[in-house]
Coordinates of C-alpha atoms in Angstrom, one line a residue:
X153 CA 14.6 2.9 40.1
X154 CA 11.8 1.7 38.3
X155 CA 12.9 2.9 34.5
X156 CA 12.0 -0.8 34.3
X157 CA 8.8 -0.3 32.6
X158 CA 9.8 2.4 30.3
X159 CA 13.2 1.3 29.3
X160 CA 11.9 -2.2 28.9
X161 CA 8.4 -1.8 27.3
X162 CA 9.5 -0.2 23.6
X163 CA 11.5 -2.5 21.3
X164 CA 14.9 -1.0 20.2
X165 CA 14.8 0.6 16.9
X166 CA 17.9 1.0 14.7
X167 CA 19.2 4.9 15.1
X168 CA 20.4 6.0 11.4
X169 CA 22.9 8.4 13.2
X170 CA 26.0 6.3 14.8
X171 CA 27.9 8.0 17.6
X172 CA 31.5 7.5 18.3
X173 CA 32.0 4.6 20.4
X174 CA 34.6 6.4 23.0
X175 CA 32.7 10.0 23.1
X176 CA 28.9 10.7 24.5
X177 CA 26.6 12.3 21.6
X178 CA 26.2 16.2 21.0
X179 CA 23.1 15.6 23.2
X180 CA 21.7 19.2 22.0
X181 CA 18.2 18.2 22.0
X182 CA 16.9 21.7 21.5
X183 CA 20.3 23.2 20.9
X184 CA 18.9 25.3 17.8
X185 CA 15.5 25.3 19.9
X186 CA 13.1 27.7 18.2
X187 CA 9.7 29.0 19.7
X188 CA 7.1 29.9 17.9
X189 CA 3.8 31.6 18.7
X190 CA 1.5 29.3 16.8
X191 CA 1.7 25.8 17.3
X192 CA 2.6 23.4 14.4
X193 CA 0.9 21.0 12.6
X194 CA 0.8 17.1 13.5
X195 CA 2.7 16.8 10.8
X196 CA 6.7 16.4 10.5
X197 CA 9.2 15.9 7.5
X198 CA 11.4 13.2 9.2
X199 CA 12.2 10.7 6.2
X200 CA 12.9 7.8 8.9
X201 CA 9.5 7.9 11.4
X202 CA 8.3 4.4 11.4
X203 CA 4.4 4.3 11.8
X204 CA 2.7 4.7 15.1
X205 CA 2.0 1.0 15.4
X206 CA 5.5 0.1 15.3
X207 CA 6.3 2.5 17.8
X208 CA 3.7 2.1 20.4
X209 CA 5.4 1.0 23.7
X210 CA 3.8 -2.1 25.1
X211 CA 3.2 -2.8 29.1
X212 CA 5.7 -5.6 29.8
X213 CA 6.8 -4.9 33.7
X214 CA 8.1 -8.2 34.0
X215 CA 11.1 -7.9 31.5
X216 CA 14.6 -6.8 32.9
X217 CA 17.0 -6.6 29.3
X218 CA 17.2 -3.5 27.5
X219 CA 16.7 -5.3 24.2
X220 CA 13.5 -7.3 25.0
X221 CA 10.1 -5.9 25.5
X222 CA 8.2 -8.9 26.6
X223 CA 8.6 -12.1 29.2
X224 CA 8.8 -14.1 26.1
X225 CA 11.8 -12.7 24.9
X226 CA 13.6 -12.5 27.9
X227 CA 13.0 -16.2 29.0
X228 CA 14.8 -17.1 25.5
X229 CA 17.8 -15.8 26.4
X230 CA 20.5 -18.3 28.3
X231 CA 22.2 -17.5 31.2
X232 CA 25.5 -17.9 29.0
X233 CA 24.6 -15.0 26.5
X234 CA 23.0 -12.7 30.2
X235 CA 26.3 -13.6 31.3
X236 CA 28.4 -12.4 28.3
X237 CA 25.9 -8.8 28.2
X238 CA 26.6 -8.3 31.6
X239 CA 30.5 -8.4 31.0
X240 CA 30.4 -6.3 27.7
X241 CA 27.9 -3.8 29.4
X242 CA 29.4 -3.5 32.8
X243 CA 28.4 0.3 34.2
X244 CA 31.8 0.9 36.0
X245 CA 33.9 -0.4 33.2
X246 CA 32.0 1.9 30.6
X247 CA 32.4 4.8 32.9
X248 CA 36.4 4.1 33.2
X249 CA 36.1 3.5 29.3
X250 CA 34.8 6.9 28.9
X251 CA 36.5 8.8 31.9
X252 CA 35.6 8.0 35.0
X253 CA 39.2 8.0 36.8
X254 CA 40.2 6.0 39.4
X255 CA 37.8 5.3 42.5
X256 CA 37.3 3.7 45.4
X257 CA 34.4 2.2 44.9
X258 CA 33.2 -1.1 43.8
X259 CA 29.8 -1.9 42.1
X260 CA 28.0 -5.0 44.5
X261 CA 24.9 -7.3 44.5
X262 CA 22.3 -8.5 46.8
X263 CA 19.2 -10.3 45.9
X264 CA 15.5 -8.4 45.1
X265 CA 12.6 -8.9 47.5
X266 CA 10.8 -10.3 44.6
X267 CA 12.2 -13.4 43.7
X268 CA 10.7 -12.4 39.5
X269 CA 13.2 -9.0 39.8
X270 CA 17.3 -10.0 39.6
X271 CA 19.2 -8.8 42.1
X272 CA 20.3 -5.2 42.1
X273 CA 23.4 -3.1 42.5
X274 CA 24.7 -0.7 45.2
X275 CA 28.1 1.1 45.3
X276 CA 30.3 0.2 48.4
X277 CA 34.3 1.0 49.5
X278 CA 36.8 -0.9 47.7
X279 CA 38.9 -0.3 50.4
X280 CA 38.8 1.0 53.9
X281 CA 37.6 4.4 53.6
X282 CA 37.9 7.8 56.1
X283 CA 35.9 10.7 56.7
X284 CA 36.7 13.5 54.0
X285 CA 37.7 10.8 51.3
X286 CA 36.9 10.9 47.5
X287 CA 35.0 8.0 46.9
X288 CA 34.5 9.0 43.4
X289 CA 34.7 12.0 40.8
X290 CA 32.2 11.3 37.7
X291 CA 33.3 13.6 34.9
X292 CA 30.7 16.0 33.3
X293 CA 30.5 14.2 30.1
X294 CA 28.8 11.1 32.0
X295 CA 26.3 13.0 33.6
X296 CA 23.1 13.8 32.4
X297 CA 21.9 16.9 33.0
X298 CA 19.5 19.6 31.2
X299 CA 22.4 21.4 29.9
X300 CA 23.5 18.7 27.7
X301 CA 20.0 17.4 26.7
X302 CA 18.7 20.7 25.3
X303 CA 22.0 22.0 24.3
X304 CA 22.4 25.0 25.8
X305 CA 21.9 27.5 28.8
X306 CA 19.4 28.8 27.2
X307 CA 16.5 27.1 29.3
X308 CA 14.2 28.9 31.1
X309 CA 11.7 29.9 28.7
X310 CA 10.7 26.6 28.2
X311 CA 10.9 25.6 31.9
X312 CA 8.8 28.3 32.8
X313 CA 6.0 28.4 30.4
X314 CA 4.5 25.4 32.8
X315 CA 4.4 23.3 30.0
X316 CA 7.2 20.6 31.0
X317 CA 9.4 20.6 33.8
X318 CA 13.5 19.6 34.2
X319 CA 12.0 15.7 35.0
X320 CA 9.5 15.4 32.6
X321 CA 12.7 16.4 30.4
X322 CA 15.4 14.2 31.4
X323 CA 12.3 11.2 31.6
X324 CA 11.7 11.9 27.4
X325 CA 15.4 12.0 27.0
X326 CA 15.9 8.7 28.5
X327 CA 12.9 7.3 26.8
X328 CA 14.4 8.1 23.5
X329 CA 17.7 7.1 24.1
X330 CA 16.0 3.6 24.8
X331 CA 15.0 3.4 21.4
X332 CA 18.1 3.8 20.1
X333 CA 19.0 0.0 21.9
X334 CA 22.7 -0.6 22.1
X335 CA 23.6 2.3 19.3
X336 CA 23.0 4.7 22.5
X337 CA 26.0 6.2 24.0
X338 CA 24.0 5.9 27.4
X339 CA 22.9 2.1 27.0
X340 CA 25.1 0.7 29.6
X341 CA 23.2 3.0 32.5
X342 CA 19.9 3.0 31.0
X343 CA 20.6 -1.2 31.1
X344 CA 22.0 -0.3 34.9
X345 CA 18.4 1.9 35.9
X346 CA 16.7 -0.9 34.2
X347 CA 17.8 -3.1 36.6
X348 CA 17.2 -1.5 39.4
X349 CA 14.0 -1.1 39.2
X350 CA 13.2 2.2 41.2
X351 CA 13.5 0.7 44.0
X352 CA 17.2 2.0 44.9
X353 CA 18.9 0.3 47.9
X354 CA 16.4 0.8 51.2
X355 CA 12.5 -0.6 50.2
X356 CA 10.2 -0.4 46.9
X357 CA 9.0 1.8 44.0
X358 CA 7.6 4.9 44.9
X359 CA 3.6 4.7 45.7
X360 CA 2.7 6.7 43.0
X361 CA 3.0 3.6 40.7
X362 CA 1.2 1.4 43.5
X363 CA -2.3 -0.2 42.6
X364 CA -5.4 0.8 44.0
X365 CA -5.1 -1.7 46.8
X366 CA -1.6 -1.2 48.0
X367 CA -2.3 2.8 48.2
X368 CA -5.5 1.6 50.6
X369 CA -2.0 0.9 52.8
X370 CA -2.4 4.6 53.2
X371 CA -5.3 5.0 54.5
X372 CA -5.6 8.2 56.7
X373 CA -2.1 9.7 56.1
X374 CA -2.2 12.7 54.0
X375 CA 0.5 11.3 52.1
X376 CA -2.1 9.1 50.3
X377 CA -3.9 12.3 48.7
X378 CA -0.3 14.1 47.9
X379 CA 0.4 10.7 45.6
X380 CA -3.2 11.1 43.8
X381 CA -2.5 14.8 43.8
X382 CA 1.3 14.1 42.4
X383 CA -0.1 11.6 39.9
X384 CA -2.4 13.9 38.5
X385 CA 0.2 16.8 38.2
X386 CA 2.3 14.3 35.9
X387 CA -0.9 13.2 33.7
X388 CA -1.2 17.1 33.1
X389 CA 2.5 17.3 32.1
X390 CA 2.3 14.0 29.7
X391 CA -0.8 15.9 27.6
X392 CA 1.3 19.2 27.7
X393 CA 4.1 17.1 25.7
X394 CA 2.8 17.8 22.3
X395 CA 2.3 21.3 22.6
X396 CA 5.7 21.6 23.7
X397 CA 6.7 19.4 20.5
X398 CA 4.9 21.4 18.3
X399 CA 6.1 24.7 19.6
X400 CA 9.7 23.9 19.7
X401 CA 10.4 23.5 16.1
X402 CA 13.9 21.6 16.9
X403 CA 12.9 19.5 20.1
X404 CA 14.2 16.0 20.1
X405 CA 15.5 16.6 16.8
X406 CA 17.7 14.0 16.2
X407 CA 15.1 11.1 17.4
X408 CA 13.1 10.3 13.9
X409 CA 10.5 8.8 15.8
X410 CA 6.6 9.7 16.4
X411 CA 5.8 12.9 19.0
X412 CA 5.6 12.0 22.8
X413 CA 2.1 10.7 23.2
X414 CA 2.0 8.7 19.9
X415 CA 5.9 7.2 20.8
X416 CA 4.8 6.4 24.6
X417 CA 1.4 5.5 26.5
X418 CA 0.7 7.6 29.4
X419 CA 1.5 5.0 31.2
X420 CA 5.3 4.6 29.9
X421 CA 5.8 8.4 30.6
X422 CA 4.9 8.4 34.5
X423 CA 6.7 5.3 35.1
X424 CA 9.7 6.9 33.0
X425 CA 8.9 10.4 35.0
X426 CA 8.9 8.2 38.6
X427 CA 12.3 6.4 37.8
X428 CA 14.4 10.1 37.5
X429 CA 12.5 11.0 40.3
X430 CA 13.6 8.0 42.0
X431 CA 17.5 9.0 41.3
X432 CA 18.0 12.6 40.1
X433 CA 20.2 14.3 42.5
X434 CA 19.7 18.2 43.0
X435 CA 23.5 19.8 42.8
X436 CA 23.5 23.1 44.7
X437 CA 25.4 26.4 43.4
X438 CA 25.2 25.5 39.8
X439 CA 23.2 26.6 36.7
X440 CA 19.6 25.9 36.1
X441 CA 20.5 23.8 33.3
X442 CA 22.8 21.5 35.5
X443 CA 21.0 21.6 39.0
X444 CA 19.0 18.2 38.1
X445 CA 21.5 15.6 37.3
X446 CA 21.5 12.3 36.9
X447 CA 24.9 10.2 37.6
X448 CA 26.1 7.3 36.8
X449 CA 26.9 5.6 40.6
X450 CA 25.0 8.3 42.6
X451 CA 21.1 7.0 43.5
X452 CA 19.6 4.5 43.3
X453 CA 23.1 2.5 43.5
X454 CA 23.7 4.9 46.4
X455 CA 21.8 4.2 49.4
X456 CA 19.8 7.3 50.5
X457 CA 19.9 8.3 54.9
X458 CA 18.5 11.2 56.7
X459 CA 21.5 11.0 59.3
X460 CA 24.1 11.1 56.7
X461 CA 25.7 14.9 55.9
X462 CA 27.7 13.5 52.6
X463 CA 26.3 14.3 49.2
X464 CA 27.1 14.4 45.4
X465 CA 28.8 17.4 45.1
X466 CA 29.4 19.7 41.5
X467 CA 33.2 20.3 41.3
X468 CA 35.0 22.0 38.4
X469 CA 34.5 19.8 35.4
X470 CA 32.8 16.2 37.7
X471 CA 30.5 15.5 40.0
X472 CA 32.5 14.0 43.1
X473 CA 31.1 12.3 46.9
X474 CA 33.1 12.9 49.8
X475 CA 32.1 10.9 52.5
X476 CA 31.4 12.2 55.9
X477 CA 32.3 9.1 57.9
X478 CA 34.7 6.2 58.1
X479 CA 33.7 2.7 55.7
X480 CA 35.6 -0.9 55.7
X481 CA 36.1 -2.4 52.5
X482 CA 32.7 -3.8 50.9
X483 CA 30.5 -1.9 53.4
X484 CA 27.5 0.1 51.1
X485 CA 28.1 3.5 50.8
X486 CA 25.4 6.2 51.6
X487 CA 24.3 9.6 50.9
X488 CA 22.0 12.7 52.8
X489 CA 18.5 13.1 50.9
X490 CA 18.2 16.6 52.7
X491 CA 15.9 17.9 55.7
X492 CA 12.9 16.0 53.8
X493 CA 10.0 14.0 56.2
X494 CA 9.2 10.6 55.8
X495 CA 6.3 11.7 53.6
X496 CA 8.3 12.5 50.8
X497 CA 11.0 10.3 51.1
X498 CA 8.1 7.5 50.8
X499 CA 6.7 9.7 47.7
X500 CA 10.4 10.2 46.0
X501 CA 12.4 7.5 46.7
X502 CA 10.3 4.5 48.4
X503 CA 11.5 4.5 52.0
X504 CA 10.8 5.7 55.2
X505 CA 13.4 6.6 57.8
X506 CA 12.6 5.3 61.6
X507 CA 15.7 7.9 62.6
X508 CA 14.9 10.8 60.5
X509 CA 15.0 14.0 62.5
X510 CA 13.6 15.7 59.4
X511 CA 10.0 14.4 59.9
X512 CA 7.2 16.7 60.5
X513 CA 3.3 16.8 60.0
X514 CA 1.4 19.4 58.9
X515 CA -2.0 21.5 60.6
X516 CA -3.9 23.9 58.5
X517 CA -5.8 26.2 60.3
X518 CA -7.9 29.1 58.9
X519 CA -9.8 32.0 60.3
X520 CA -13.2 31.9 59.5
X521 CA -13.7 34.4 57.0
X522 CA -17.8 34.5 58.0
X523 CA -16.5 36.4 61.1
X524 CA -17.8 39.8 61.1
X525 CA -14.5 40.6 62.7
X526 CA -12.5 38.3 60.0
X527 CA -10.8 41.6 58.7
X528 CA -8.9 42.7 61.9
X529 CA -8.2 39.2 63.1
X530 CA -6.3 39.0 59.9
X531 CA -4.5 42.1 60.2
X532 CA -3.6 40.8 63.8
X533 CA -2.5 37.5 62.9
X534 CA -0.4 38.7 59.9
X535 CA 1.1 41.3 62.2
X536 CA 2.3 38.1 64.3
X537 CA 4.1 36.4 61.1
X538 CA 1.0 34.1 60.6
X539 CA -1.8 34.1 57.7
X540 CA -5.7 33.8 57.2
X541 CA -4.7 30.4 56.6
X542 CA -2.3 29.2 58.4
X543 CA 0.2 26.0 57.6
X544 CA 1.9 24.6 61.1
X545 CA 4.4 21.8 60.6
X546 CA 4.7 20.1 63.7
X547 CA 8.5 18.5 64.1
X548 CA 9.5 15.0 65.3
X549 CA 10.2 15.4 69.4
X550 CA 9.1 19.1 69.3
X551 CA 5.2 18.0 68.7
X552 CA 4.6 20.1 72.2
X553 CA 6.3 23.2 70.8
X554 CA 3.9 23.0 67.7
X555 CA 0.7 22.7 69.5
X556 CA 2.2 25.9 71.7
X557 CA 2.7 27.8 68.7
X558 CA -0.7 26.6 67.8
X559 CA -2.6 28.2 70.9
X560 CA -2.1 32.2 69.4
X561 CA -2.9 31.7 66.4
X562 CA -6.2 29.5 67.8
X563 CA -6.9 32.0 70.6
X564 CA -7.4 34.9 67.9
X565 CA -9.8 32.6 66.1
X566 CA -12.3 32.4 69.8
X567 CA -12.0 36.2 70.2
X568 CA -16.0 37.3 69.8
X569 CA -16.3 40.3 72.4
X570 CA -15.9 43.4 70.3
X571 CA -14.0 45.4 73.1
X572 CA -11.8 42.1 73.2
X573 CA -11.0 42.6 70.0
X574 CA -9.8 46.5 70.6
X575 CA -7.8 45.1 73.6
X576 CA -6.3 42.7 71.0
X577 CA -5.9 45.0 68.7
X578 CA -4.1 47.5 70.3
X579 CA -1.7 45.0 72.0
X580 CA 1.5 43.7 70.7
X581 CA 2.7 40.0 70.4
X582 CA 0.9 36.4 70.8
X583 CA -2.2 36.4 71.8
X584 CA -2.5 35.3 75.7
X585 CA -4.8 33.1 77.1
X586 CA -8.0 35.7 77.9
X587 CA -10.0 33.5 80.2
X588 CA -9.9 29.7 81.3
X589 CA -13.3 29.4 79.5
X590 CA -11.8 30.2 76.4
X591 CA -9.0 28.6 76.9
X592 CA -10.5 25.4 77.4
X593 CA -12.7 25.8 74.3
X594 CA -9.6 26.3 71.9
X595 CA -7.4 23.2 73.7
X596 CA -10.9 20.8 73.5
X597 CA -10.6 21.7 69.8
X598 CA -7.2 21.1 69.3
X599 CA -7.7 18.1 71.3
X600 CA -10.4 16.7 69.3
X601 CA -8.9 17.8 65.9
X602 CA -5.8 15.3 67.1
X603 CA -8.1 12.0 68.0
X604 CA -10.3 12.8 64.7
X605 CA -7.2 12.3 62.6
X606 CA -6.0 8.9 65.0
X607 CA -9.4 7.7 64.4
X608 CA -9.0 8.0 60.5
X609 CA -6.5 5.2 60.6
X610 CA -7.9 1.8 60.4
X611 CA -4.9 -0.1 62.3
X612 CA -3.6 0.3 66.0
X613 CA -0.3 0.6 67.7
X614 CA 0.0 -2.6 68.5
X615 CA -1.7 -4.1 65.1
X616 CA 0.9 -1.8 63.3
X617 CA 3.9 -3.4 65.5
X618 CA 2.5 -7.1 65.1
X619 CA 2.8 -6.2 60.9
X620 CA 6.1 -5.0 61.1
X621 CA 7.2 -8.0 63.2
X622 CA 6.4 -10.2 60.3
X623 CA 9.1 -10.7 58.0
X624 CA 7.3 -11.9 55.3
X625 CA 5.3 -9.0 55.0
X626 CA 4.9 -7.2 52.2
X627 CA 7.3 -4.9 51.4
X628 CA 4.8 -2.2 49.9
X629 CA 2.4 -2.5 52.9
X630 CA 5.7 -2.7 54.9
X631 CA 7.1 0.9 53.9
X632 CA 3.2 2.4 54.2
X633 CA 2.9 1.2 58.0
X634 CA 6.5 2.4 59.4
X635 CA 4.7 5.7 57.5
X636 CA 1.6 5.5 59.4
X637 CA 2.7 5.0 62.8
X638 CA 5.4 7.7 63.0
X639 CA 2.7 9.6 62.1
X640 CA 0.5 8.4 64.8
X641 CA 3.4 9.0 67.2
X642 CA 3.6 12.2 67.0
X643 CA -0.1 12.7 66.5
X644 CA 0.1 11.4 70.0
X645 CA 2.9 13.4 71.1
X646 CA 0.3 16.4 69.4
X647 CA -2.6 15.0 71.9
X648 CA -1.0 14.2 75.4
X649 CA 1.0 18.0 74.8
X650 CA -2.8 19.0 74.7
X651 CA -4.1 17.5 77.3
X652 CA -1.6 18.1 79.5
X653 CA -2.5 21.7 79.1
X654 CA -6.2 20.9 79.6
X655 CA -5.0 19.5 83.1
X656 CA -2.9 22.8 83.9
X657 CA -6.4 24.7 83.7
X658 CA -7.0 26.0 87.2
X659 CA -10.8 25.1 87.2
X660 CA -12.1 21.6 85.5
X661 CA -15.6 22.2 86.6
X662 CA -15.4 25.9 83.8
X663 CA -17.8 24.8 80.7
X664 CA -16.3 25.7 77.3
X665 CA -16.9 29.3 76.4
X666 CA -19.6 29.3 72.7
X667 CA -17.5 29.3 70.1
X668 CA -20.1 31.0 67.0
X669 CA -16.9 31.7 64.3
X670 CA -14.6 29.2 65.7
X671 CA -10.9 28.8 63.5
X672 CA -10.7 25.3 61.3
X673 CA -8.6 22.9 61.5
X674 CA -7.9 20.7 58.6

């Protein structure tokens, strides 16, 4: 996960409170959290703030210790003293340390992509494993979770005045904790995300910290505008961070250090906000303070797959994985991401899935509200479980059920014959097909609506397949063209369905029917 940039960017800074060795800290961030209708003043009494100079984080994405903030530092260290931080800073042998019982699992290596990154760690079987083992339980006291960064249950309010959300949280607390350097309870995982990277064990950092140039990979998948969209719903979040500071009289009490935006650059935060996105796991049947966790050998260390049904599970007092099918020993151990497409998995995690029965586009239509007859075309499509504007996600190997499901919805929009209308009206269920002339009309739309969005892609097929044949490609543009062309398969899928029902129309020689308040299709 890429904490790389914000765990490695600000220089350690000595903590004046020192925390048992064998115990994790209070962690009550807000525990005596206090909100207040007016907001403070930029002003604070903490005796121990060092100036904003001293604090300001520095880009540096090419360091890879906790302790050093720059490329020059890090090149000064030997391998002998790497070596001898790597022993005393192991993640498994802190956990044990601290209460992680026995396992079977074993921390691994295999080399980076980029030969500037080390190589990074995955979790595999210690021994042969079967289906409905414990691989691991992690204790609640090494798991980072809301509930034991704000210090109580008591959460909600702050969550839901849309000022900060559970990542934005856990992304501060981590960024604090870096400052505390090796005094923080937390350093060996922090060190551990460092490494990493965000780019857990399948493909690369998430695109929303890709340049210019390797988003143009992109180009005509919709998942291009939900990263600039995503990107500009963390920027809001980062300038919301003082307000928040202010209001909460308590919040991040026990770091003497400057507020949010004078501690870390913009660019720190999203980098910081992208790495727990990267790893946080979602528990299910638990609190809102616990539901976003992050824990120690879960992602990125696990391996994230769309066919898998085994996941991080909150027990009494741990968070334990049971796997779902048989390993041998030293074989990487994997987890299920949930029912999410390709699209987000690209956007969360970094990866696409060429299995993943999950994946699905989306069609927008909308009834067009110029339509003198808009207001009873709604009341009929809302009757049928569908809306003015209408989302359609269209399933991997069910594209031709989609584009059936479509037709109603389409049909309604081509209805322009008042006493149609009545008949419509006073029917019940989907709207049928009323005449090959207007049937033809709302399947050439459809049909053209599926090559427009081909054509917005700049590569082919086979110039897609000739890419991904390269081995040295990469690895960026690699992840953004297995995106594309599932998306162009079942675009296809979308357009031969459609066509097929073009052909099924008993006259070829019928001329589309006019079409004055025709749906859209976005």
């Amino acid at each position: 996960m890429d904490v790389s940039s914000y765990l490695h960017q600000t220089k350690p800074i000595p903590s004046p409170i020192l925390r048992p060795p064998l115990h994790p800290p209070p962690l009550s961030v807000l525990a005596r959290i206090s909100f207040s209708l007016r907001p403070r003043r930029r002003t604070t009494s903490y005796s121990f703030r060092p100036s904003r100079k001293t604090n300001t984080c520095l880009a540096s994405s090419g360091s890879d210790t906790l302790v050093a903030s720059n490329r020059k530092e890090d090149s000064s260290k030997s391998v002998a003293s790497n070596k001898e931080e790597e022993d005393e800073f192991d993640l498994k042998s802190w956990m044990h340390k601290n209460g992680l019982p026995p396992c079977k699992v074993v921390l691994k290596e295999k080399p980076s992509y980029d030969k500037n990154h080390r190589p990074i760690h995955y979790v595999a079987a210690s021994e042969d494993l079967q289906a409905g083992d414990v691989a691991f339980s992690v204790p609640n006291s090494l798991v980072v979770t809301l509930e034991r960064v704000l210090g109580n249950e008591n959460i909600a309010e702050l969550l839901t005045t849309n000022k900060l959300s559970e990542l934005a949280c856990l992304a501060l607390y981590l960024m604090y904790e870096k400052k505390q350097g090796k005094k923080s309870f937390w350093y060996p995982y922090i060190r551990e995300l460092d490494r990493q990277r965000g780019r857990g064990q399948l493909a690369v950092e998430s695109p929303l910290l890709w340049t210019e140039t390797e988003l143009a990979y992109l180009t005509g998948s919709p998942t291009k505008h939900e990263v600039m969209e995503r990107a500009e719903g963390i920027k809001r979040e980062y300038n919301e961070l003082d307000t928040v500071w202010f209001m909460a009289g308590s919040l991040f009490q026990q770091y003497p250090y400057d507020i949010p935006t004078e501690a870390f650059p913009f660019e720190i935060f999203k980098q910081a906000f992208v790495a727990v996105q990267s790893c946080v796991v979602h528990l299910q049947k638990v609190s809102l303070a616990r539901r976003f966790a992050l824990v120690p050998l879960g992602p990125p260390l696990l391996a994230y797959r769309s066919n898998c049904k085994s996941m991080l599970t909150a027990v009494d007092g741990a968070v334990q994985l049971v796997v779902d099918r048989p390993y041998k020993a030293g074989e990487p151990i994997v987890v299920w991401c949930g029912p999410q497409p390709n699209s987000k998995l690209l956007l969360n995690y970094g990866f696409v899935d060429d299995d993943n029965a999950f994946d699905r586009l989306v069609v927008v239509g909308a009834l067009n509200t110029e339509d003198p007859q808009y207001q009873d075309k709604r009341m009929v499509a809302q009757r049928n479980g569908k809306l003015s504007v209408q989302t359609f996600h269209v399933s991997v190997g069910k594209e031709k059920e989609a584009v059936s499901d479509m037709l109603p919805y389409l049909r309604l929009g081509y209805v322009s014959d008042p006493s149609e209308m009545q008949s419509v009206i006073s029917s019940q269920g989907p709207i049928c097909p009323v005449s090959p002339c207007m049937e033809r009309a709302v399947l050439g739309q459809l049909a053209d609506y599926f090559e427009t969005r081909l054509a917005g892609y700049p590569t082919t097929f086979r110039e897609d397949d000739s890419m991904l044949a390269d081995f040295n490609l990469d690895p960026k543009k690699r992840v953004a063209t297995q995106l594309v062309r599932l998306e162009k398969k079942m675009l296809n899928a979308c357009l031969k369905a459609t066509v097929d029902l073009i052909n099924q129309l008993p006259d070829n020689t019928v001329s589309p029917c006019p079409a004055p308040y025709a749906p859209i299709l976005r």
